[in-house]
């Protein structure tokens, strides 16, 4: 099973973050490390990921979100 995923600089945007968040909630997802530096997810993408992190199926231990301009709102979602 996939445990580490590198998507740095891929410009997935908030829609891509939403799809990743949906995958993180899936019972078959074993992802533990996700690198999303410079993917332009913004605060909306941060919100989607924060919601997934709270889900009981999510096994993610490391999430890298540098250079995404999530702003104060995005940081609040993730806090």
PDB file of N, CA, C and O in Angstrom:
ATOM      1  N   UNK A   1       0.842  -1.194   0.000  1.00  0.00           N
ATOM      2  CA  UNK A   1       0.000   0.000   0.000  1.00  0.00           C
ATOM      3  C   UNK A   1       0.884   1.254   0.000  1.00  0.00           C
ATOM      4  O   UNK A   1       1.932   1.285   0.617  1.00  0.00           O
ATOM      5  N   UNK A   2       0.403   2.284  -0.654  1.00  0.00           N
ATOM      6  CA  UNK A   2       1.107   3.560  -0.715  1.00  0.00           C
ATOM      7  C   UNK A   2       1.130   4.209   0.658  1.00  0.00           C
ATOM      8  O   UNK A   2       0.086   4.381   1.294  1.00  0.00           O
ATOM      9  N   UNK A   3       2.334   4.562   1.143  1.00  0.00           N
ATOM     10  CA  UNK A   3       2.470   5.189   2.450  1.00  0.00           C
ATOM     11  C   UNK A   3       2.971   6.618   2.374  1.00  0.00           C
ATOM     12  O   UNK A   3       2.715   7.397   3.286  1.00  0.00           O
ATOM     13  N   UNK A   4       3.683   6.970   1.304  1.00  0.00           N
ATOM     14  CA  UNK A   4       4.238   8.312   1.135  1.00  0.00           C
ATOM     15  C   UNK A   4       3.916   8.809  -0.261  1.00  0.00           C
ATOM     16  O   UNK A   4       4.070   8.074  -1.238  1.00  0.00           O
ATOM     17  N   UNK A   5       3.461  10.071  -0.345  1.00  0.00           N
ATOM     18  CA  UNK A   5       3.109  10.661  -1.632  1.00  0.00           C
ATOM     19  C   UNK A   5       3.721  12.051  -1.731  1.00  0.00           C
ATOM     20  O   UNK A   5       3.527  12.889  -0.853  1.00  0.00           O
ATOM     21  N   UNK A   6       4.487  12.294  -2.795  1.00  0.00           N
ATOM     22  CA  UNK A   6       5.111  13.588  -3.063  1.00  0.00           C
ATOM     23  C   UNK A   6       4.385  14.251  -4.231  1.00  0.00           C
ATOM     24  O   UNK A   6       4.408  13.743  -5.341  1.00  0.00           O
ATOM     25  N   UNK A   7       3.731  15.373  -3.966  1.00  0.00           N
ATOM     26  CA  UNK A   7       3.046  16.126  -5.023  1.00  0.00           C
ATOM     27  C   UNK A   7       3.523  17.579  -5.079  1.00  0.00           C
ATOM     28  O   UNK A   7       2.822  18.442  -5.603  1.00  0.00           O
ATOM     29  N   UNK A   8       4.709  17.855  -4.563  1.00  0.00           N
ATOM     30  CA  UNK A   8       5.221  19.214  -4.519  1.00  0.00           C
ATOM     31  C   UNK A   8       5.191  19.885  -5.898  1.00  0.00           C
ATOM     32  O   UNK A   8       5.543  19.267  -6.897  1.00  0.00           O
ATOM     33  N   UNK A   9       4.746  21.141  -5.912  1.00  0.00           N
ATOM     34  CA  UNK A   9       4.787  21.942  -7.127  1.00  0.00           C
ATOM     35  C   UNK A   9       3.845  21.506  -8.233  1.00  0.00           C
ATOM     36  O   UNK A   9       4.008  21.930  -9.377  1.00  0.00           O
ATOM     37  N   UNK A  10       2.851  20.710  -7.942  1.00  0.00           N
ATOM     38  CA  UNK A  10       1.974  20.190  -8.987  1.00  0.00           C
ATOM     39  C   UNK A  10       0.744  21.054  -9.258  1.00  0.00           C
ATOM     40  O   UNK A  10      -0.031  20.750 -10.158  1.00  0.00           O
ATOM     41  N   UNK A  11       0.550  22.107  -8.472  1.00  0.00           N
ATOM     42  CA  UNK A  11      -0.555  23.048  -8.696  1.00  0.00           C
ATOM     43  C   UNK A  11      -1.918  22.340  -8.697  1.00  0.00           C
ATOM     44  O   UNK A  11      -2.756  22.587  -9.557  1.00  0.00           O
ATOM     45  N   UNK A  12      -2.135  21.489  -7.697  1.00  0.00           N
ATOM     46  CA  UNK A  12      -3.411  20.772  -7.618  1.00  0.00           C
ATOM     47  C   UNK A  12      -4.564  21.682  -7.209  1.00  0.00           C
ATOM     48  O   UNK A  12      -5.715  21.387  -7.489  1.00  0.00           O
ATOM     49  N   UNK A  13      -4.256  22.757  -6.514  1.00  0.00           N
ATOM     50  CA  UNK A  13      -5.275  23.721  -6.106  1.00  0.00           C
ATOM     51  C   UNK A  13      -6.235  23.154  -5.072  1.00  0.00           C
ATOM     52  O   UNK A  13      -6.112  22.007  -4.636  1.00  0.00           O
ATOM     53  N   UNK A  14      -7.238  23.946  -4.687  1.00  0.00           N
ATOM     54  CA  UNK A  14      -8.189  23.501  -3.677  1.00  0.00           C
ATOM     55  C   UNK A  14      -9.033  22.303  -4.119  1.00  0.00           C
ATOM     56  O   UNK A  14      -9.396  21.462  -3.297  1.00  0.00           O
ATOM     57  N   UNK A  15      -9.319  22.199  -5.405  1.00  0.00           N
ATOM     58  CA  UNK A  15     -10.092  21.052  -5.886  1.00  0.00           C
ATOM     59  C   UNK A  15      -9.303  19.756  -5.736  1.00  0.00           C
ATOM     60  O   UNK A  15      -9.847  18.723  -5.339  1.00  0.00           O
ATOM     61  N   UNK A  16      -8.023  19.821  -6.046  1.00  0.00           N
ATOM     62  CA  UNK A  16      -7.165  18.647  -5.869  1.00  0.00           C
ATOM     63  C   UNK A  16      -7.050  18.259  -4.407  1.00  0.00           C
ATOM     64  O   UNK A  16      -7.059  17.070  -4.065  1.00  0.00           O
ATOM     65  N   UNK A  17      -6.963  19.262  -3.531  1.00  0.00           N
ATOM     66  CA  UNK A  17      -6.903  18.997  -2.093  1.00  0.00           C
ATOM     67  C   UNK A  17      -8.196  18.338  -1.627  1.00  0.00           C
ATOM     68  O   UNK A  17      -8.178  17.446  -0.771  1.00  0.00           O
ATOM     69  N   UNK A  18      -9.315  18.747  -2.195  1.00  0.00           N
ATOM     70  CA  UNK A  18     -10.606  18.147  -1.839  1.00  0.00           C
ATOM     71  C   UNK A  18     -10.620  16.664  -2.208  1.00  0.00           C
ATOM     72  O   UNK A  18     -11.067  15.822  -1.428  1.00  0.00           O
ATOM     73  N   UNK A  19     -10.113  16.329  -3.382  1.00  0.00           N
ATOM     74  CA  UNK A  19     -10.067  14.932  -3.813  1.00  0.00           C
ATOM     75  C   UNK A  19      -9.114  14.117  -2.939  1.00  0.00           C
ATOM     76  O   UNK A  19      -9.417  12.961  -2.592  1.00  0.00           O
ATOM     77  N   UNK A  20      -7.980  14.710  -2.579  1.00  0.00           N
ATOM     78  CA  UNK A  20      -7.052  14.014  -1.686  1.00  0.00           C
ATOM     79  C   UNK A  20      -7.700  13.777  -0.323  1.00  0.00           C
ATOM     80  O   UNK A  20      -7.548  12.703   0.267  1.00  0.00           O
ATOM     81  N   UNK A  21      -8.424  14.780   0.165  1.00  0.00           N
ATOM     82  CA  UNK A  21      -9.100  14.652   1.452  1.00  0.00           C
ATOM     83  C   UNK A  21     -10.118  13.511   1.419  1.00  0.00           C
ATOM     84  O   UNK A  21     -10.237  12.747   2.380  1.00  0.00           O
ATOM     85  N   UNK A  22     -10.821  13.384   0.318  1.00  0.00           N
ATOM     86  CA  UNK A  22     -11.781  12.287   0.178  1.00  0.00           C
ATOM     87  C   UNK A  22     -11.059  10.942   0.233  1.00  0.00           C
ATOM     88  O   UNK A  22     -11.541  10.001   0.865  1.00  0.00           O
ATOM     89  N   UNK A  23      -9.907  10.862  -0.408  1.00  0.00           N
ATOM     90  CA  UNK A  23      -9.131   9.618  -0.400  1.00  0.00           C
ATOM     91  C   UNK A  23      -8.614   9.300   0.996  1.00  0.00           C
ATOM     92  O   UNK A  23      -8.602   8.136   1.407  1.00  0.00           O
ATOM     93  N   UNK A  24      -8.206  10.330   1.742  1.00  0.00           N
ATOM     94  CA  UNK A  24      -7.682  10.109   3.091  1.00  0.00           C
ATOM     95  C   UNK A  24      -8.739   9.548   4.036  1.00  0.00           C
ATOM     96  O   UNK A  24      -8.413   8.896   5.033  1.00  0.00           O
ATOM     97  N   UNK A  25      -9.999   9.793   3.735  1.00  0.00           N
ATOM     98  CA  UNK A  25     -11.100   9.286   4.564  1.00  0.00           C
ATOM     99  C   UNK A  25     -11.459   7.826   4.251  1.00  0.00           C
ATOM    100  O   UNK A  25     -12.178   7.192   5.004  1.00  0.00           O
ATOM    101  N   UNK A  26     -10.955   7.326   3.150  1.00  0.00           N
ATOM    102  CA  UNK A  26     -11.313   5.976   2.703  1.00  0.00           C
ATOM    103  C   UNK A  26     -10.650   4.931   3.605  1.00  0.00           C
ATOM    104  O   UNK A  26      -9.496   5.071   4.004  1.00  0.00           O
ATOM    105  N   UNK A  27     -11.364   3.881   3.892  1.00  0.00           N
ATOM    106  CA  UNK A  27     -10.856   2.848   4.797  1.00  0.00           C
ATOM    107  C   UNK A  27      -9.634   2.116   4.251  1.00  0.00           C
ATOM    108  O   UNK A  27      -8.841   1.572   5.021  1.00  0.00           O
ATOM    109  N   UNK A  28      -9.447   2.106   2.945  1.00  0.00           N
ATOM    110  CA  UNK A  28      -8.285   1.441   2.352  1.00  0.00           C
ATOM    111  C   UNK A  28      -7.050   2.333   2.264  1.00  0.00           C
ATOM    112  O   UNK A  28      -5.990   1.864   1.892  1.00  0.00           O
ATOM    113  N   UNK A  29      -7.179   3.593   2.600  1.00  0.00           N
ATOM    114  CA  UNK A  29      -6.049   4.523   2.501  1.00  0.00           C
ATOM    115  C   UNK A  29      -5.085   4.293   3.658  1.00  0.00           C
ATOM    116  O   UNK A  29      -5.465   4.373   4.827  1.00  0.00           O
ATOM    117  N   UNK A  30      -3.841   4.017   3.328  1.00  0.00           N
ATOM    118  CA  UNK A  30      -2.793   3.774   4.329  1.00  0.00           C
ATOM    119  C   UNK A  30      -1.722   4.861   4.280  1.00  0.00           C
ATOM    120  O   UNK A  30      -0.646   4.713   4.854  1.00  0.00           O
ATOM    121  N   UNK A  31      -2.023   5.974   3.623  1.00  0.00           N
ATOM    122  CA  UNK A  31      -1.056   7.053   3.461  1.00  0.00           C
ATOM    123  C   UNK A  31      -0.673   7.634   4.819  1.00  0.00           C
ATOM    124  O   UNK A  31      -1.531   7.970   5.629  1.00  0.00           O
ATOM    125  N   UNK A  32       0.638   7.731   5.060  1.00  0.00           N
ATOM    126  CA  UNK A  32       1.145   8.256   6.316  1.00  0.00           C
ATOM    127  C   UNK A  32       1.862   9.592   6.151  1.00  0.00           C
ATOM    128  O   UNK A  32       1.919  10.368   7.094  1.00  0.00           O
ATOM    129  N   UNK A  33       2.401   9.844   4.961  1.00  0.00           N
ATOM    130  CA  UNK A  33       3.154  11.074   4.705  1.00  0.00           C
ATOM    131  C   UNK A  33       2.703  11.680   3.394  1.00  0.00           C
ATOM    132  O   UNK A  33       2.667  10.992   2.366  1.00  0.00           O
ATOM    133  N   UNK A  34       2.358  12.970   3.432  1.00  0.00           N
ATOM    134  CA  UNK A  34       1.880  13.672   2.238  1.00  0.00           C
ATOM    135  C   UNK A  34       2.613  14.997   2.100  1.00  0.00           C
ATOM    136  O   UNK A  34       2.571  15.843   2.992  1.00  0.00           O
ATOM    137  N   UNK A  35       3.319  15.168   0.984  1.00  0.00           N
ATOM    138  CA  UNK A  35       4.079  16.388   0.702  1.00  0.00           C
ATOM    139  C   UNK A  35       3.322  17.216  -0.332  1.00  0.00           C
ATOM    140  O   UNK A  35       3.200  16.817  -1.490  1.00  0.00           O
ATOM    141  N   UNK A  36       2.802  18.366   0.098  1.00  0.00           N
ATOM    142  CA  UNK A  36       2.021  19.237  -0.792  1.00  0.00           C
ATOM    143  C   UNK A  36       2.594  20.639  -0.893  1.00  0.00           C
ATOM    144  O   UNK A  36       1.868  21.595  -1.146  1.00  0.00           O
ATOM    145  N   UNK A  37       3.891  20.789  -0.731  1.00  0.00           N
ATOM    146  CA  UNK A  37       4.507  22.101  -0.801  1.00  0.00           C
ATOM    147  C   UNK A  37       4.296  22.737  -2.178  1.00  0.00           C
ATOM    148  O   UNK A  37       4.462  22.091  -3.205  1.00  0.00           O
ATOM    149  N   UNK A  38       3.892  23.999  -2.191  1.00  0.00           N
ATOM    150  CA  UNK A  38       3.753  24.739  -3.440  1.00  0.00           C
ATOM    151  C   UNK A  38       2.697  24.205  -4.383  1.00  0.00           C
ATOM    152  O   UNK A  38       2.881  24.241  -5.597  1.00  0.00           O
ATOM    153  N   UNK A  39       1.587  23.734  -3.861  1.00  0.00           N
ATOM    154  CA  UNK A  39       0.536  23.173  -4.707  1.00  0.00           C
ATOM    155  C   UNK A  39      -0.676  24.092  -4.837  1.00  0.00           C
ATOM    156  O   UNK A  39      -1.689  23.706  -5.431  1.00  0.00           O
ATOM    157  N   UNK A  40      -0.585  25.283  -4.282  1.00  0.00           N
ATOM    158  CA  UNK A  40      -1.643  26.303  -4.408  1.00  0.00           C
ATOM    159  C   UNK A  40      -3.002  25.843  -3.894  1.00  0.00           C
ATOM    160  O   UNK A  40      -4.031  26.126  -4.508  1.00  0.00           O
ATOM    161  N   UNK A  41      -2.998  25.158  -2.746  1.00  0.00           N
ATOM    162  CA  UNK A  41      -4.276  24.687  -2.207  1.00  0.00           C
ATOM    163  C   UNK A  41      -5.083  25.805  -1.548  1.00  0.00           C
ATOM    164  O   UNK A  41      -6.297  25.711  -1.480  1.00  0.00           O
ATOM    165  N   UNK A  42      -4.401  26.839  -1.057  1.00  0.00           N
ATOM    166  CA  UNK A  42      -5.090  27.963  -0.429  1.00  0.00           C
ATOM    167  C   UNK A  42      -5.858  27.558   0.822  1.00  0.00           C
ATOM    168  O   UNK A  42      -5.814  26.405   1.252  1.00  0.00           O
ATOM    169  N   UNK A  43      -6.600  28.493   1.405  1.00  0.00           N
ATOM    170  CA  UNK A  43      -7.341  28.199   2.632  1.00  0.00           C
ATOM    171  C   UNK A  43      -8.454  27.168   2.447  1.00  0.00           C
ATOM    172  O   UNK A  43      -8.730  26.377   3.353  1.00  0.00           O
ATOM    173  N   UNK A  44      -9.075  27.141   1.281  1.00  0.00           N
ATOM    174  CA  UNK A  44     -10.135  26.156   1.047  1.00  0.00           C
ATOM    175  C   UNK A  44      -9.573  24.737   1.032  1.00  0.00           C
ATOM    176  O   UNK A  44     -10.172  23.806   1.595  1.00  0.00           O
ATOM    177  N   UNK A  45      -8.441  24.571   0.391  1.00  0.00           N
ATOM    178  CA  UNK A  45      -7.802  23.262   0.375  1.00  0.00           C
ATOM    179  C   UNK A  45      -7.365  22.837   1.765  1.00  0.00           C
ATOM    180  O   UNK A  45      -7.490  21.667   2.134  1.00  0.00           O
ATOM    181  N   UNK A  46      -6.871  23.800   2.556  1.00  0.00           N
ATOM    182  CA  UNK A  46      -6.481  23.502   3.934  1.00  0.00           C
ATOM    183  C   UNK A  46      -7.693  23.033   4.739  1.00  0.00           C
ATOM    184  O   UNK A  46      -7.590  22.116   5.558  1.00  0.00           O
ATOM    185  N   UNK A  47      -8.833  23.641   4.491  1.00  0.00           N
ATOM    186  CA  UNK A  47     -10.056  23.246   5.191  1.00  0.00           C
ATOM    187  C   UNK A  47     -10.434  21.802   4.856  1.00  0.00           C
ATOM    188  O   UNK A  47     -10.765  21.015   5.746  1.00  0.00           O
ATOM    189  N   UNK A  48     -10.380  21.449   3.584  1.00  0.00           N
ATOM    190  CA  UNK A  48     -10.700  20.077   3.166  1.00  0.00           C
ATOM    191  C   UNK A  48      -9.768  19.074   3.849  1.00  0.00           C
ATOM    192  O   UNK A  48     -10.217  18.038   4.359  1.00  0.00           O
ATOM    193  N   UNK A  49      -8.479  19.392   3.860  1.00  0.00           N
ATOM    194  CA  UNK A  49      -7.510  18.481   4.465  1.00  0.00           C
ATOM    195  C   UNK A  49      -7.698  18.391   5.976  1.00  0.00           C
ATOM    196  O   UNK A  49      -7.608  17.307   6.553  1.00  0.00           O
ATOM    197  N   UNK A  50      -7.992  19.521   6.615  1.00  0.00           N
ATOM    198  CA  UNK A  50      -8.215  19.525   8.065  1.00  0.00           C
ATOM    199  C   UNK A  50      -9.395  18.639   8.433  1.00  0.00           C
ATOM    200  O   UNK A  50      -9.343  17.894   9.421  1.00  0.00           O
ATOM    201  N   UNK A  51     -10.444  18.695   7.650  1.00  0.00           N
ATOM    202  CA  UNK A  51     -11.614  17.848   7.899  1.00  0.00           C
ATOM    203  C   UNK A  51     -11.256  16.371   7.755  1.00  0.00           C
ATOM    204  O   UNK A  51     -11.707  15.536   8.542  1.00  0.00           O
ATOM    205  N   UNK A  52     -10.424  16.055   6.778  1.00  0.00           N
ATOM    206  CA  UNK A  52     -10.014  14.664   6.576  1.00  0.00           C
ATOM    207  C   UNK A  52      -9.138  14.180   7.730  1.00  0.00           C
ATOM    208  O   UNK A  52      -9.238  13.021   8.150  1.00  0.00           O
ATOM    209  N   UNK A  53      -8.294  15.055   8.252  1.00  0.00           N
ATOM    210  CA  UNK A  53      -7.401  14.673   9.345  1.00  0.00           C
ATOM    211  C   UNK A  53      -8.172  14.259  10.590  1.00  0.00           C
ATOM    212  O   UNK A  53      -7.683  13.466  11.397  1.00  0.00           O
ATOM    213  N   UNK A  54      -9.364  14.764  10.756  1.00  0.00           N
ATOM    214  CA  UNK A  54     -10.198  14.438  11.916  1.00  0.00           C
ATOM    215  C   UNK A  54     -10.970  13.135  11.735  1.00  0.00           C
ATOM    216  O   UNK A  54     -11.578  12.642  12.695  1.00  0.00           O
ATOM    217  N   UNK A  55     -10.977  12.601  10.541  1.00  0.00           N
ATOM    218  CA  UNK A  55     -11.750  11.387  10.249  1.00  0.00           C
ATOM    219  C   UNK A  55     -11.053  10.165  10.852  1.00  0.00           C
ATOM    220  O   UNK A  55      -9.827  10.064  10.831  1.00  0.00           O
ATOM    221  N   UNK A  56     -11.820   9.252  11.347  1.00  0.00           N
ATOM    222  CA  UNK A  56     -11.272   8.063  12.013  1.00  0.00           C
ATOM    223  C   UNK A  56     -10.447   7.170  11.088  1.00  0.00           C
ATOM    224  O   UNK A  56      -9.548   6.473  11.553  1.00  0.00           O
ATOM    225  N   UNK A  57     -10.701   7.183   9.794  1.00  0.00           N
ATOM    226  CA  UNK A  57      -9.939   6.355   8.853  1.00  0.00           C
ATOM    227  C   UNK A  57      -8.590   6.960   8.470  1.00  0.00           C
ATOM    228  O   UNK A  57      -7.727   6.251   7.955  1.00  0.00           O
ATOM    229  N   UNK A  58      -8.406   8.235   8.691  1.00  0.00           N
ATOM    230  CA  UNK A  58      -7.182   8.918   8.260  1.00  0.00           C
ATOM    231  C   UNK A  58      -5.992   8.465   9.101  1.00  0.00           C
ATOM    232  O   UNK A  58      -6.015   8.556  10.327  1.00  0.00           O
ATOM    233  N   UNK A  59      -4.955   7.975   8.432  1.00  0.00           N
ATOM    234  CA  UNK A  59      -3.746   7.497   9.104  1.00  0.00           C
ATOM    235  C   UNK A  59      -2.558   8.438   8.892  1.00  0.00           C
ATOM    236  O   UNK A  59      -1.428   8.117   9.250  1.00  0.00           O
ATOM    237  N   UNK A  60      -2.808   9.601   8.317  1.00  0.00           N
ATOM    238  CA  UNK A  60      -1.734  10.540   8.002  1.00  0.00           C
ATOM    239  C   UNK A  60      -1.029  11.006   9.267  1.00  0.00           C
ATOM    240  O   UNK A  60      -1.671  11.395  10.251  1.00  0.00           O
ATOM    241  N   UNK A  61       0.295  10.953   9.246  1.00  0.00           N
ATOM    242  CA  UNK A  61       1.109  11.386  10.376  1.00  0.00           C
ATOM    243  C   UNK A  61       1.914  12.638  10.063  1.00  0.00           C
ATOM    244  O   UNK A  61       2.231  13.408  10.955  1.00  0.00           O
ATOM    245  N   UNK A  62       2.247  12.819   8.779  1.00  0.00           N
ATOM    246  CA  UNK A  62       3.056  13.969   8.360  1.00  0.00           C
ATOM    247  C   UNK A  62       2.403  14.629   7.161  1.00  0.00           C
ATOM    248  O   UNK A  62       2.111  13.970   6.165  1.00  0.00           O
ATOM    249  N   UNK A  63       2.184  15.941   7.280  1.00  0.00           N
ATOM    250  CA  UNK A  63       1.593  16.726   6.192  1.00  0.00           C
ATOM    251  C   UNK A  63       2.426  17.979   6.000  1.00  0.00           C
ATOM    252  O   UNK A  63       2.534  18.800   6.909  1.00  0.00           O
ATOM    253  N   UNK A  64       3.021  18.143   4.831  1.00  0.00           N
ATOM    254  CA  UNK A  64       3.839  19.313   4.522  1.00  0.00           C
ATOM    255  C   UNK A  64       3.064  20.240   3.591  1.00  0.00           C
ATOM    256  O   UNK A  64       2.715  19.856   2.479  1.00  0.00           O
ATOM    257  N   UNK A  65       2.800  21.463   4.074  1.00  0.00           N
ATOM    258  CA  UNK A  65       1.984  22.418   3.314  1.00  0.00           C
ATOM    259  C   UNK A  65       2.698  23.739   3.032  1.00  0.00           C
ATOM    260  O   UNK A  65       2.050  24.732   2.751  1.00  0.00           O
ATOM    261  N   UNK A  66       4.000  23.765   3.106  1.00  0.00           N
ATOM    262  CA  UNK A  66       4.737  25.006   2.874  1.00  0.00           C
ATOM    263  C   UNK A  66       4.429  25.630   1.523  1.00  0.00           C
ATOM    264  O   UNK A  66       4.064  24.949   0.570  1.00  0.00           O
ATOM    265  N   UNK A  67       4.551  26.957   1.450  1.00  0.00           N
ATOM    266  CA  UNK A  67       4.381  27.724   0.209  1.00  0.00           C
ATOM    267  C   UNK A  67       3.017  27.521  -0.442  1.00  0.00           C
ATOM    268  O   UNK A  67       2.903  27.381  -1.655  1.00  0.00           O
ATOM    269  N   UNK A  68       1.967  27.511   0.362  1.00  0.00           N
ATOM    270  CA  UNK A  68       0.617  27.327  -0.165  1.00  0.00           C
ATOM    271  C   UNK A  68      -0.308  28.506   0.084  1.00  0.00           C
ATOM    272  O   UNK A  68      -1.467  28.464  -0.317  1.00  0.00           O
ATOM    273  N   UNK A  69       0.164  29.535   0.735  1.00  0.00           N
ATOM    274  CA  UNK A  69      -0.667  30.718   1.001  1.00  0.00           C
ATOM    275  C   UNK A  69      -2.019  30.346   1.598  1.00  0.00           C
ATOM    276  O   UNK A  69      -3.065  30.797   1.140  1.00  0.00           O
ATOM    277  N   UNK A  70      -1.975  29.518   2.644  1.00  0.00           N
ATOM    278  CA  UNK A  70      -3.233  29.131   3.285  1.00  0.00           C
ATOM    279  C   UNK A  70      -3.772  30.249   4.163  1.00  0.00           C
ATOM    280  O   UNK A  70      -4.961  30.257   4.486  1.00  0.00           O
ATOM    281  N   UNK A  71      -2.919  31.194   4.535  1.00  0.00           N
ATOM    282  CA  UNK A  71      -3.344  32.345   5.320  1.00  0.00           C
ATOM    283  C   UNK A  71      -3.822  31.980   6.721  1.00  0.00           C
ATOM    284  O   UNK A  71      -3.750  30.834   7.150  1.00  0.00           O
ATOM    285  N   UNK A  72      -4.325  32.976   7.408  1.00  0.00           N
ATOM    286  CA  UNK A  72      -4.805  32.787   8.776  1.00  0.00           C
ATOM    287  C   UNK A  72      -5.994  31.848   8.832  1.00  0.00           C
ATOM    288  O   UNK A  72      -6.123  31.024   9.743  1.00  0.00           O
ATOM    289  N   UNK A  73      -6.877  31.943   7.855  1.00  0.00           N
ATOM    290  CA  UNK A  73      -8.055  31.077   7.839  1.00  0.00           C
ATOM    291  C   UNK A  73      -7.645  29.603   7.695  1.00  0.00           C
ATOM    292  O   UNK A  73      -8.151  28.744   8.416  1.00  0.00           O
ATOM    293  N   UNK A  74      -6.755  29.340   6.769  1.00  0.00           N
ATOM    294  CA  UNK A  74      -6.289  27.968   6.576  1.00  0.00           C
ATOM    295  C   UNK A  74      -5.600  27.430   7.816  1.00  0.00           C
ATOM    296  O   UNK A  74      -5.782  26.280   8.188  1.00  0.00           O
ATOM    297  N   UNK A  75      -4.813  28.284   8.472  1.00  0.00           N
ATOM    298  CA  UNK A  75      -4.121  27.871   9.694  1.00  0.00           C
ATOM    299  C   UNK A  75      -5.121  27.556  10.802  1.00  0.00           C
ATOM    300  O   UNK A  75      -4.928  26.597  11.562  1.00  0.00           O
ATOM    301  N   UNK A  76      -6.195  28.316  10.881  1.00  0.00           N
ATOM    302  CA  UNK A  76      -7.228  28.053  11.900  1.00  0.00           C
ATOM    303  C   UNK A  76      -7.884  26.699  11.677  1.00  0.00           C
ATOM    304  O   UNK A  76      -8.143  25.971  12.625  1.00  0.00           O
ATOM    305  N   UNK A  77      -8.133  26.360  10.425  1.00  0.00           N
ATOM    306  CA  UNK A  77      -8.750  25.068  10.128  1.00  0.00           C
ATOM    307  C   UNK A  77      -7.855  23.929  10.591  1.00  0.00           C
ATOM    308  O   UNK A  77      -8.323  22.907  11.076  1.00  0.00           O
ATOM    309  N   UNK A  78      -6.552  24.108  10.412  1.00  0.00           N
ATOM    310  CA  UNK A  78      -5.604  23.048  10.711  1.00  0.00           C
ATOM    311  C   UNK A  78      -5.186  23.002  12.177  1.00  0.00           C
ATOM    312  O   UNK A  78      -4.601  22.015  12.618  1.00  0.00           O
ATOM    313  N   UNK A  79      -5.502  24.041  12.926  1.00  0.00           N
ATOM    314  CA  UNK A  79      -5.062  24.107  14.345  1.00  0.00           C
ATOM    315  C   UNK A  79      -5.812  23.120  15.206  1.00  0.00           C
ATOM    316  O   UNK A  79      -6.882  22.680  14.931  1.00  0.00           O
TER     317      UNK A  79
END
